[in-house]
CSV table of C-alpha atoms in Angstrom, one decimal:
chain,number,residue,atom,x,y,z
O,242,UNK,CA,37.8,17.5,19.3
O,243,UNK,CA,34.4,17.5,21.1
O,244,UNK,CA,34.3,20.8,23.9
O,245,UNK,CA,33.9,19.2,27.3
O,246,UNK,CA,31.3,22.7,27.7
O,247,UNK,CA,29.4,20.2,25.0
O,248,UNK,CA,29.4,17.6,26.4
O,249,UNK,CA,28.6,18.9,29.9
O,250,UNK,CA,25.0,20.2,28.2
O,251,UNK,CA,24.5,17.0,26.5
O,252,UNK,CA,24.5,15.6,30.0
O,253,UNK,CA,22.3,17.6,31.7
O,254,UNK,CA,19.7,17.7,28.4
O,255,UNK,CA,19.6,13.8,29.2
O,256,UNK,CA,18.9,14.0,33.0
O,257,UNK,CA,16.6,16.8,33.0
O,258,UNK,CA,14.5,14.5,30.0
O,259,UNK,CA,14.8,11.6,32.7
O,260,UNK,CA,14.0,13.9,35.5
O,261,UNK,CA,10.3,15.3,33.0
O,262,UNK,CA,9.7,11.4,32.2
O,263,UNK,CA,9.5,10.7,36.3
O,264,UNK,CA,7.3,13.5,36.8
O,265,UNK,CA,9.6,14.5,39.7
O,266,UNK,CA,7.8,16.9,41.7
O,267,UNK,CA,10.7,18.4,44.0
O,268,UNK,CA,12.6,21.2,42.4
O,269,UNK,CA,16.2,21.4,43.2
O,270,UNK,CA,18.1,24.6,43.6
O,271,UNK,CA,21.5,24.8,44.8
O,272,UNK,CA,22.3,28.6,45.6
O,273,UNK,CA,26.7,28.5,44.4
O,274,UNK,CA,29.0,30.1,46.7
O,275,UNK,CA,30.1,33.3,45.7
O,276,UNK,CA,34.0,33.6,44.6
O,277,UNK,CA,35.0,37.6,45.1
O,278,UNK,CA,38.3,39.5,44.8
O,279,UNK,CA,40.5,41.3,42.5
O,280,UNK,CA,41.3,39.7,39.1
O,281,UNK,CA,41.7,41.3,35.3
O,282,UNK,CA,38.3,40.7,34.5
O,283,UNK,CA,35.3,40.0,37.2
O,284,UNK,CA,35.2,36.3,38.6
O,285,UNK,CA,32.5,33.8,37.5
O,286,UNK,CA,31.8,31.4,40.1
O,287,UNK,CA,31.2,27.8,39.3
O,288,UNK,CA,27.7,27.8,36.8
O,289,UNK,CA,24.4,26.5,38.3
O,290,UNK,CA,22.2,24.7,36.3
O,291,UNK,CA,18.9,23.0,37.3
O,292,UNK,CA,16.6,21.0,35.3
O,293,UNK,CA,13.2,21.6,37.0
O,294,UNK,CA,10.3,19.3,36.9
O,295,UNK,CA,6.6,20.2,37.6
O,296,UNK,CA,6.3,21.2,40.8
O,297,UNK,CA,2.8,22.0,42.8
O,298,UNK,CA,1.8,25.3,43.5
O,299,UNK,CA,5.1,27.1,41.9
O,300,UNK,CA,3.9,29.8,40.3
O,301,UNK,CA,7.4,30.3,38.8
O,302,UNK,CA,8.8,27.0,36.4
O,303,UNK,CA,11.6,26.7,33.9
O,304,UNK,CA,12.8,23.7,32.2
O,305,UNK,CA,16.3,24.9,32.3
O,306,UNK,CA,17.2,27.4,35.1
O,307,UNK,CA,20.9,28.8,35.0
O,308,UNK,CA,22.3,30.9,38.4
O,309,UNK,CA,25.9,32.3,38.7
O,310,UNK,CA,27.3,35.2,40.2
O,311,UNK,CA,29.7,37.5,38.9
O,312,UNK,CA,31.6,39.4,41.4
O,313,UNK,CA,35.0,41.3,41.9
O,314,UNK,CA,36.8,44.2,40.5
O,315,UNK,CA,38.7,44.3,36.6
O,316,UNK,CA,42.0,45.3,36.3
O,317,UNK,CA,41.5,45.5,32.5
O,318,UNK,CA,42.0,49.2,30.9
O,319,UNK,CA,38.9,50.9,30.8
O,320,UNK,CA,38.8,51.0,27.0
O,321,UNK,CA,38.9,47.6,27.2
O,322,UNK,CA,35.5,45.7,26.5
O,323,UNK,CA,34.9,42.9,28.8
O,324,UNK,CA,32.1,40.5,27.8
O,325,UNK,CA,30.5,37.6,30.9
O,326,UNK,CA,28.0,35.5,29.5
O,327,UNK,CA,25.7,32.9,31.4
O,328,UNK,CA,24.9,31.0,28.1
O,329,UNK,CA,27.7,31.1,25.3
O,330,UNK,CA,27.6,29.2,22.1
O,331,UNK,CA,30.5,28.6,19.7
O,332,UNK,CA,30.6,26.6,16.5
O,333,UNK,CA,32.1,25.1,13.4
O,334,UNK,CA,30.1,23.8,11.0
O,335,UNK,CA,31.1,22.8,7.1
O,336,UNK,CA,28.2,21.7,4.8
O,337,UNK,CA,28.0,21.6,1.2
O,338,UNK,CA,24.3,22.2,1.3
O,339,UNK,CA,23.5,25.4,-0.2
O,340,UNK,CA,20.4,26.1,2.2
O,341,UNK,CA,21.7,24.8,5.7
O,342,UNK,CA,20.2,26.5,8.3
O,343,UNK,CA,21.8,26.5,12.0
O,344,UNK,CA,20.0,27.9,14.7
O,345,UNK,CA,22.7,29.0,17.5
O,346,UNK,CA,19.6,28.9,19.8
O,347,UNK,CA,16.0,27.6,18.4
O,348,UNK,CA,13.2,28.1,20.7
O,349,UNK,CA,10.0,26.8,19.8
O,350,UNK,CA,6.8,27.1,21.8
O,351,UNK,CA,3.6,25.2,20.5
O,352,UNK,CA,0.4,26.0,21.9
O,353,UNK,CA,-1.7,22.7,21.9
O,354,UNK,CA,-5.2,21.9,22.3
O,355,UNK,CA,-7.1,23.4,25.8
O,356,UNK,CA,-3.9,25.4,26.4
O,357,UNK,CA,-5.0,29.2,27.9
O,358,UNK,CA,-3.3,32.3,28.2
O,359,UNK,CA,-0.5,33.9,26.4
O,360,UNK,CA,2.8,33.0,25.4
O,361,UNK,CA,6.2,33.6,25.0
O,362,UNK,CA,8.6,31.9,23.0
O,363,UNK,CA,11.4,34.0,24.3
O,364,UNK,CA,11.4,36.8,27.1
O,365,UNK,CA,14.3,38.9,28.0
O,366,UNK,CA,13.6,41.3,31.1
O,367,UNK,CA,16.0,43.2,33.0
O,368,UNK,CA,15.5,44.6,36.0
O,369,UNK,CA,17.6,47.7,37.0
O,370,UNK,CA,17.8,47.3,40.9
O,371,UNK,CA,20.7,49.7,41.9
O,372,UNK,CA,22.3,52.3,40.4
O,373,UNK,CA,25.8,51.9,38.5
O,374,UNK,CA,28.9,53.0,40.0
O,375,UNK,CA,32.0,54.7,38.2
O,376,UNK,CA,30.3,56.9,35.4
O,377,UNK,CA,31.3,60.3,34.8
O,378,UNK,CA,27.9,62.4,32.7
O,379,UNK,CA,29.3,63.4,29.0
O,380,UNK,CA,31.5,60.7,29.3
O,381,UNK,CA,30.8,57.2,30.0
O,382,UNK,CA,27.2,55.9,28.8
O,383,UNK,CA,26.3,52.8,30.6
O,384,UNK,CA,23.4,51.1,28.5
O,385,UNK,CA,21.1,48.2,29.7
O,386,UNK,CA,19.4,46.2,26.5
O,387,UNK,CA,16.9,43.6,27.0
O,388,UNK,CA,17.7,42.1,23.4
O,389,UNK,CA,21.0,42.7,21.6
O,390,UNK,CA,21.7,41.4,18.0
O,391,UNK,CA,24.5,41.8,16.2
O,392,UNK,CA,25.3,40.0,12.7
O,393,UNK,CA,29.0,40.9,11.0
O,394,UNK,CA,30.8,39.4,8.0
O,395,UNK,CA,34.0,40.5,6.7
O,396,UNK,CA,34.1,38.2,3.9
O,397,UNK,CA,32.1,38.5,0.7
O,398,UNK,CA,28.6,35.7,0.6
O,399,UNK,CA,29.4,34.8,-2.7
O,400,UNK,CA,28.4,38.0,-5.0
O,401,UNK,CA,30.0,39.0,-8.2
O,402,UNK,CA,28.4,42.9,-8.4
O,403,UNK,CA,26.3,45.2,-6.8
O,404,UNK,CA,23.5,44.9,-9.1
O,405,UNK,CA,20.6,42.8,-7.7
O,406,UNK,CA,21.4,40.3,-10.3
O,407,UNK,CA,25.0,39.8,-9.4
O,408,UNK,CA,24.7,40.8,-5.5
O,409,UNK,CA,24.5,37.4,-3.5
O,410,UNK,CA,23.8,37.3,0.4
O,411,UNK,CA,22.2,39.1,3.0
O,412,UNK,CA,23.4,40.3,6.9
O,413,UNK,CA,20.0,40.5,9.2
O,414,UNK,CA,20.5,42.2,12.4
O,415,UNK,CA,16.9,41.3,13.6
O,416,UNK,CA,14.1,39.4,11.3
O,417,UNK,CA,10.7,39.4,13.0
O,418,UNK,CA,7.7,37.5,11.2
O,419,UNK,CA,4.3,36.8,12.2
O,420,UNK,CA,1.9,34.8,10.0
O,421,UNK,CA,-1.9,34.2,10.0
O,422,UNK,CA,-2.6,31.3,8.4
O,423,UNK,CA,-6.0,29.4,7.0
O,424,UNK,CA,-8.3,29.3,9.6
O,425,UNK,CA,-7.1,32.1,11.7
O,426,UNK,CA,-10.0,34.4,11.5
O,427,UNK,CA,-11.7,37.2,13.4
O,428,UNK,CA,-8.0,38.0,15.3
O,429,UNK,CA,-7.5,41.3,16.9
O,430,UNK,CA,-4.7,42.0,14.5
O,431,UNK,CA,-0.9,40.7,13.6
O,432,UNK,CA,1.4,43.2,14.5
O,433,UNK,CA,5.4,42.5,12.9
O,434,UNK,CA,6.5,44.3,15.9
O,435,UNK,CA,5.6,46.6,18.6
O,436,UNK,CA,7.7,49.0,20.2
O,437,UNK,CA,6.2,50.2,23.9
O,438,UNK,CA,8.3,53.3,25.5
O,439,UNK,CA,6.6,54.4,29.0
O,440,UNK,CA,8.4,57.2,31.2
O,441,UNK,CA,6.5,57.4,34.6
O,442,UNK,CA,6.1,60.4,36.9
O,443,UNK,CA,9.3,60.8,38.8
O,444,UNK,CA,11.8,60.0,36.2
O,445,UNK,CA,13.4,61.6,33.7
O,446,UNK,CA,15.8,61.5,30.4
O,447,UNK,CA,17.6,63.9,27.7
O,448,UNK,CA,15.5,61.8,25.3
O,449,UNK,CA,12.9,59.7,24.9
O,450,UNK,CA,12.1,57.6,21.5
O,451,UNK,CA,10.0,55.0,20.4
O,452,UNK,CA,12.6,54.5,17.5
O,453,UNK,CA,15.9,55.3,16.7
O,454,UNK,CA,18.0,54.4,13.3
O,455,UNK,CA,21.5,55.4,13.6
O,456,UNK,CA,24.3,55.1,11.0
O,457,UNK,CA,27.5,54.6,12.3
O,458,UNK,CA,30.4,56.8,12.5
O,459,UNK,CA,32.0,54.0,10.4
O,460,UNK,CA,29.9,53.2,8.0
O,461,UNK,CA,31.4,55.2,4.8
O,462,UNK,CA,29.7,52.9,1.7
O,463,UNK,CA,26.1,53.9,0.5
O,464,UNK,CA,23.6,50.8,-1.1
O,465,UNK,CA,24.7,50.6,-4.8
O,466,UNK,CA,21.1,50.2,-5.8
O,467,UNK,CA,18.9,51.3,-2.6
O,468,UNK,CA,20.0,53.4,0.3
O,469,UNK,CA,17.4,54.0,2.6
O,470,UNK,CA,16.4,54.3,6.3
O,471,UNK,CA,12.8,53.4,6.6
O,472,UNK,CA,11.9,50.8,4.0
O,473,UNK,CA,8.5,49.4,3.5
O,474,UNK,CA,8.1,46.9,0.4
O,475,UNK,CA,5.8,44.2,-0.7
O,476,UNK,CA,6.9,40.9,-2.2
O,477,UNK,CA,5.1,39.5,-5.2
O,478,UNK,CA,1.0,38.9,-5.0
O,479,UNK,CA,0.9,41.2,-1.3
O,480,UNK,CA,-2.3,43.1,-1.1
O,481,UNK,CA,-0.9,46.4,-0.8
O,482,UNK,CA,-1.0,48.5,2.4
O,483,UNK,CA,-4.1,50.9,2.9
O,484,UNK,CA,-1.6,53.5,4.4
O,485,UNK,CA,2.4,53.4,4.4
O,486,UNK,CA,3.2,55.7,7.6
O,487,UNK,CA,0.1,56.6,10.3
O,488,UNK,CA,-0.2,58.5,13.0
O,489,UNK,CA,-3.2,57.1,15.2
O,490,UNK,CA,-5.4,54.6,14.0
O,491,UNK,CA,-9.4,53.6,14.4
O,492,UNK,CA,-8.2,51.4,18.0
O,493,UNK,CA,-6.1,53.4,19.5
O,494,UNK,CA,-6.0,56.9,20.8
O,495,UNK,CA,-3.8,60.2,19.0
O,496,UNK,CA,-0.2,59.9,19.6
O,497,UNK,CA,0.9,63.6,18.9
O,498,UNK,CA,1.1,66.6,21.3
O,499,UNK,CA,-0.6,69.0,20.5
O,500,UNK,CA,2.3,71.3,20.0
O,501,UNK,CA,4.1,69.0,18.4
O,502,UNK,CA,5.1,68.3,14.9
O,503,UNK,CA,4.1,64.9,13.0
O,504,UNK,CA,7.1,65.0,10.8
O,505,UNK,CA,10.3,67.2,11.7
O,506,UNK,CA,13.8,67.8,10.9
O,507,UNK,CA,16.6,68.8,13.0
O,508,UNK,CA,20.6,70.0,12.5
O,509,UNK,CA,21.4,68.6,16.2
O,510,UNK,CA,25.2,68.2,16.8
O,511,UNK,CA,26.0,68.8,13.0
O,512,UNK,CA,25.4,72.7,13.4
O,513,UNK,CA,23.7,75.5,12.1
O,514,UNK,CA,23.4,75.4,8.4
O,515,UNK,CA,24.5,71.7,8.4
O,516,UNK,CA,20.7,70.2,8.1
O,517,UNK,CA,21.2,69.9,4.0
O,518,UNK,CA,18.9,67.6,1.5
O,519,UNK,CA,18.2,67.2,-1.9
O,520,UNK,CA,14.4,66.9,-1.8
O,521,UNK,CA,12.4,67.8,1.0
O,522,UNK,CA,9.5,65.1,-0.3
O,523,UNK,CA,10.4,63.0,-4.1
O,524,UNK,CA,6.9,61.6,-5.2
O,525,UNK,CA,7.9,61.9,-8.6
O,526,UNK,CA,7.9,58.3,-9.2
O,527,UNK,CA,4.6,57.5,-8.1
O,528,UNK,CA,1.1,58.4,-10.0
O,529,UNK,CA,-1.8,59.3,-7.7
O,530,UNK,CA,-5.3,58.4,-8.3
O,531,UNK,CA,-6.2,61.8,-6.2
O,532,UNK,CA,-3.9,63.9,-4.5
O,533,UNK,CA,-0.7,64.0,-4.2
O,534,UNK,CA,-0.9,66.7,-0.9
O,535,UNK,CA,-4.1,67.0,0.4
O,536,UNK,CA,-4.2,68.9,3.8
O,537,UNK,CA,-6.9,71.3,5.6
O,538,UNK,CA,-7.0,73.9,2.8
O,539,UNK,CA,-5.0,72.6,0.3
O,540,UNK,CA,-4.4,69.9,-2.1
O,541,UNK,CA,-2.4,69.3,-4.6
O,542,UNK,CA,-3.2,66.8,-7.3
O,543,UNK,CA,-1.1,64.5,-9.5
O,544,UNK,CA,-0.3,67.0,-11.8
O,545,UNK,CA,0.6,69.7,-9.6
O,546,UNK,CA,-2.6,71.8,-9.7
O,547,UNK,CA,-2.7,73.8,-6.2
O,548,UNK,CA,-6.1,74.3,-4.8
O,549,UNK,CA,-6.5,76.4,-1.9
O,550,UNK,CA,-9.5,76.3,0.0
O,551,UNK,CA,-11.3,75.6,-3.0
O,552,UNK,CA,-14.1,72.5,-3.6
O,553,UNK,CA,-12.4,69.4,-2.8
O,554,UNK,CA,-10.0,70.4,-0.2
O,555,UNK,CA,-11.1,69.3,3.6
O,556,UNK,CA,-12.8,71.8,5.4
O,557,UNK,CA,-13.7,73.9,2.6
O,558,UNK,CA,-16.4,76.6,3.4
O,559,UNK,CA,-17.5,78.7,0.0
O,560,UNK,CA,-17.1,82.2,0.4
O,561,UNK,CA,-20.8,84.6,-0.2
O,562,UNK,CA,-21.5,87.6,-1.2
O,563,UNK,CA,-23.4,90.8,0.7
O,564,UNK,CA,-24.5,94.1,-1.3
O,565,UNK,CA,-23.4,92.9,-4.3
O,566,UNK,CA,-26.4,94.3,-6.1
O,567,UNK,CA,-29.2,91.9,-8.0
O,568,UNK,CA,-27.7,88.6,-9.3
O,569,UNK,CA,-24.6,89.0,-8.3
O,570,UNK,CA,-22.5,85.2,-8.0
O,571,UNK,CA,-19.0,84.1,-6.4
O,572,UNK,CA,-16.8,81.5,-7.7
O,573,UNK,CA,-14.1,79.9,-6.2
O,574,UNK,CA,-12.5,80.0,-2.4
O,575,UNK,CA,-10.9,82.0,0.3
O,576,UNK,CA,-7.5,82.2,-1.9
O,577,UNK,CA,-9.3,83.3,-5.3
O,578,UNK,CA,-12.1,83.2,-6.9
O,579,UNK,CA,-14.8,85.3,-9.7
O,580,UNK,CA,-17.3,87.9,-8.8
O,581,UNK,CA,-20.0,88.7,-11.0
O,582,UNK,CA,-21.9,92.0,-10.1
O,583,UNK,CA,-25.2,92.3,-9.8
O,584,UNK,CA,-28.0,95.3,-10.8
O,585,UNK,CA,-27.9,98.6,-9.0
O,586,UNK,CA,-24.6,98.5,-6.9
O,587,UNK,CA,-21.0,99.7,-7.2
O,588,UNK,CA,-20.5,98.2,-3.5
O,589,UNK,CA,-19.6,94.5,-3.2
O,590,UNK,CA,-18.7,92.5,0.0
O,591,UNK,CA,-16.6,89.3,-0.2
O,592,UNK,CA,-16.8,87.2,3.3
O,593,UNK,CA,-14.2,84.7,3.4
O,594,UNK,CA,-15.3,81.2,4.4
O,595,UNK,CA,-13.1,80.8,6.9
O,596,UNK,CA,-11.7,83.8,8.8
O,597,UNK,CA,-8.1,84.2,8.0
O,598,UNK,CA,-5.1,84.4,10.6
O,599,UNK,CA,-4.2,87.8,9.7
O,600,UNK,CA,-6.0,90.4,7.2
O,601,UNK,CA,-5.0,88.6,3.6
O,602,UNK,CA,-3.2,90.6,0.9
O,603,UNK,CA,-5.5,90.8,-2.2
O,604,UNK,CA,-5.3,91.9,-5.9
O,605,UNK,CA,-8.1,92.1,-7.9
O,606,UNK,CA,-8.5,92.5,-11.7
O,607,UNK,CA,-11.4,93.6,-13.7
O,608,UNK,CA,-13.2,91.2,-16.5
O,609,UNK,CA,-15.6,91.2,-19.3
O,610,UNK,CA,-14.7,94.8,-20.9
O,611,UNK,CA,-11.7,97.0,-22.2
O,612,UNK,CA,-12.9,100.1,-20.9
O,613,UNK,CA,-13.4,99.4,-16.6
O,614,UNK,CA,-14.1,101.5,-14.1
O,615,UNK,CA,-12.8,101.7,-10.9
O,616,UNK,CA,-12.1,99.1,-8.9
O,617,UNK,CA,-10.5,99.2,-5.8
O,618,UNK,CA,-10.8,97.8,-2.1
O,619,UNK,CA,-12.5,99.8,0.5
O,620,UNK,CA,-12.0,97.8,3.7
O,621,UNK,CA,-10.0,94.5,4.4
O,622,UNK,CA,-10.1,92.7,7.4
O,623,UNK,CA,-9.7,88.4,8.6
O,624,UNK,CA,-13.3,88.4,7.9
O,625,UNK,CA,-13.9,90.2,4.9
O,626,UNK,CA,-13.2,92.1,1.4
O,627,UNK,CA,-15.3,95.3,0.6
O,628,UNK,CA,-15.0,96.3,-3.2
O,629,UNK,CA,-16.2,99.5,-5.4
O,630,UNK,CA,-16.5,98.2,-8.8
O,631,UNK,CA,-17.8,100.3,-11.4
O,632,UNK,CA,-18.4,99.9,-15.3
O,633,UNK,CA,-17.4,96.0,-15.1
O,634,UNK,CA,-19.7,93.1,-15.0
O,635,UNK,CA,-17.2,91.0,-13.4
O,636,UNK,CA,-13.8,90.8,-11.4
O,637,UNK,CA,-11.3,88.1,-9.9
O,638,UNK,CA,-9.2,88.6,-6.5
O,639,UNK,CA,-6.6,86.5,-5.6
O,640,UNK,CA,-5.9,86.8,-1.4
O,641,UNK,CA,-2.6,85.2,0.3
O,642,UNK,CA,-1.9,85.3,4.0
């Protein structure tokens, strides 16, 4: 049986073409009356739908324009959902075609030859004009979304396994692409999606992200083979990214306070104690060509080597010597490093590099001979190490904050 709702669109597809093809000029719009009162769910008054044609000096046009109003009170429980849509489609259809494809709503926008400005191919915007009535803080959560998707399936896709081999079909909540093609040089950039958060002066919120992944309270089962939050893969022949996760780039301006933290972890409602993981960072899969940390001051390579401070790390400053006697030579960084004494001296000064945060906490161990003297530390300060060293051509000192 063919739904009259079908039909109905067919209809008004077939006089809005008739209604382009005459170039009407005059745009219709009938304003419905408003139906109000008290029923179990709110009232829906009879829909309004207008083909428009181009019309002079519009500055707003739509080839399909739909107008209702909703009004009146619901009697349903309040832990009952109600749903009121302006454009609902339903269907049924059965193919035997492995790779059918049905678009519940396709939307295509082509921009052709001496077109300007930008595009769209589909805009949701909602516009917040009053507030809401009936909601109780810690309680009821009224959320406004300009683009909700939802895919569910409670029947298997035609999978034998979990393994990848055996595993068969995918649920997508949202699947953006964007594709430069030959010939589409010197662009700006593609971007798969963007995410723009702005809170103005005035308002205010308990929080405020540009992106939130959330597990439901209901979702018990973990990935057989991956189980992860964040992915970011390549298919077959991709270049390769240049970075995987950054903060700031080249066109743009430094997105972090400056008392804020680039990568955090909180307990939140779980509790104290209740913030648990296996591995704080896992790179043990992955070989690195340099480092496998490399921050101001330190860097750790592929194998695990720890530098601190040392040559190689950003921001390193060598560390000199002053009254070290004749000759005397330093080797190494802030962190540790190899004095060898010069001629005519038992007094040696070590000035750090960089001045620390607090006076460090050194050792210091004598080389070259069996039978040293004394060696101790005079003075210590952010600044600097003074030494007496005697009967030893050489010592190490090893500092940590």
């Amino acid at each position: 049986m063919i739904r009259r709702d079908y039909i109905y669109l067919a209809l008004c597809i077939v006089c809005a073409a008739a209604s382009i093809v005459s170039a009407q000029t005059a745009v219709e719009r009938r304003t419905p009356t408003a139906v109000t009162g008290s029923a179990s769910a709110p009232v829906r008054t009879t829909p309004q739908v207008t083909w428009l044609g181009r019309a002079a000096g519009d500055a707003g046009m739509a080839g399909l324009w739909v107008q209702e109003t909703l009004d009146g009170a619901s009697s349903a429980p309040a832990d009952t959902a109600l749903w009121a849509n302006h454009i609902g489609v339903s269907d049924t259809l059965r193919t035997a075609h492995p790779s059918t494809m049905l678009d519940a709503l396709n939307v295509q926008s082509t921009v052709l030859k001496g077109a300007s400005g930008s595009r769209n191919a589909l805009h949701g915007h909602m516009a917040i004009e009053a507030a809401p009535t009936g909601v109780t803080p810690g309680t009821s959560f009224p959320a406004y979304v300009s683009g909700f998707f939802t895919t569910r399936s409670a029947y298997p896709l035609g999978g034998r396994g979990t393994t990848y081999a055996a595993s068969s079909g995918s649920l997508f909540g949202i699947n953006p692409n964007v594709l430069a093609a030959p010939g589409a040089t010197n662009l700006y950039g593609i971007v798969g999606a963007e995410i723009d958060v702005t809170a103005q002066a005035g308002s205010s919120m308990a929080q405020k992200l540009g992106l939130s992944i959330i597990q439901a309270g209901d979702s018990t089962v973990s990935g057989a083979q991956d189980d992860v939050a964040l992915n970011i893969i390549n298919t077959r022949g991709a270049v390769g990214w240049r970075q995987g996760i950054a903060f700031g780039n080249s066109g743009a301006y430094w997105p972090i306070a400056p008392d804020g933290t680039l990568i955090g972890g909180q307990a939140g409602q779980s509790g104290a104690g209740a913030a648990r993981a296996g591995y704080g960072i896992d790179w043990s899969g992955v070989r690195f060509a340099g480092a496998a940390i490399r921050v101001p001051g330190l860097v750790v390579d592929g194998a695990g080597h720890l530098t601190q401070s040392g040559k190689g790390v950003p921001g390193y400053v060598a560390p000199t010597l002053g009254g070290c006697g004749s000759g005397a030579a330093i080797r190494g960084s802030d962190n540790a490093g190899t004095v060898t004494l010069g001629r005519g001296t038992t007094a040696c000064t070590i000035r750090f590099g960089r001045a620390w945060q607090d006076t460090p906490y050194c050792v210091l161990t004598p080389r070259g001979t069996t039978t040293p003297g004394a060696l101790a530390i005079v003075a210590d300060s952010m600044s600097a190490l003074t030494i007496h060293a005697a009967s030893m051509p050489s010592f190490t000192y090893q500092c940590t904050g």
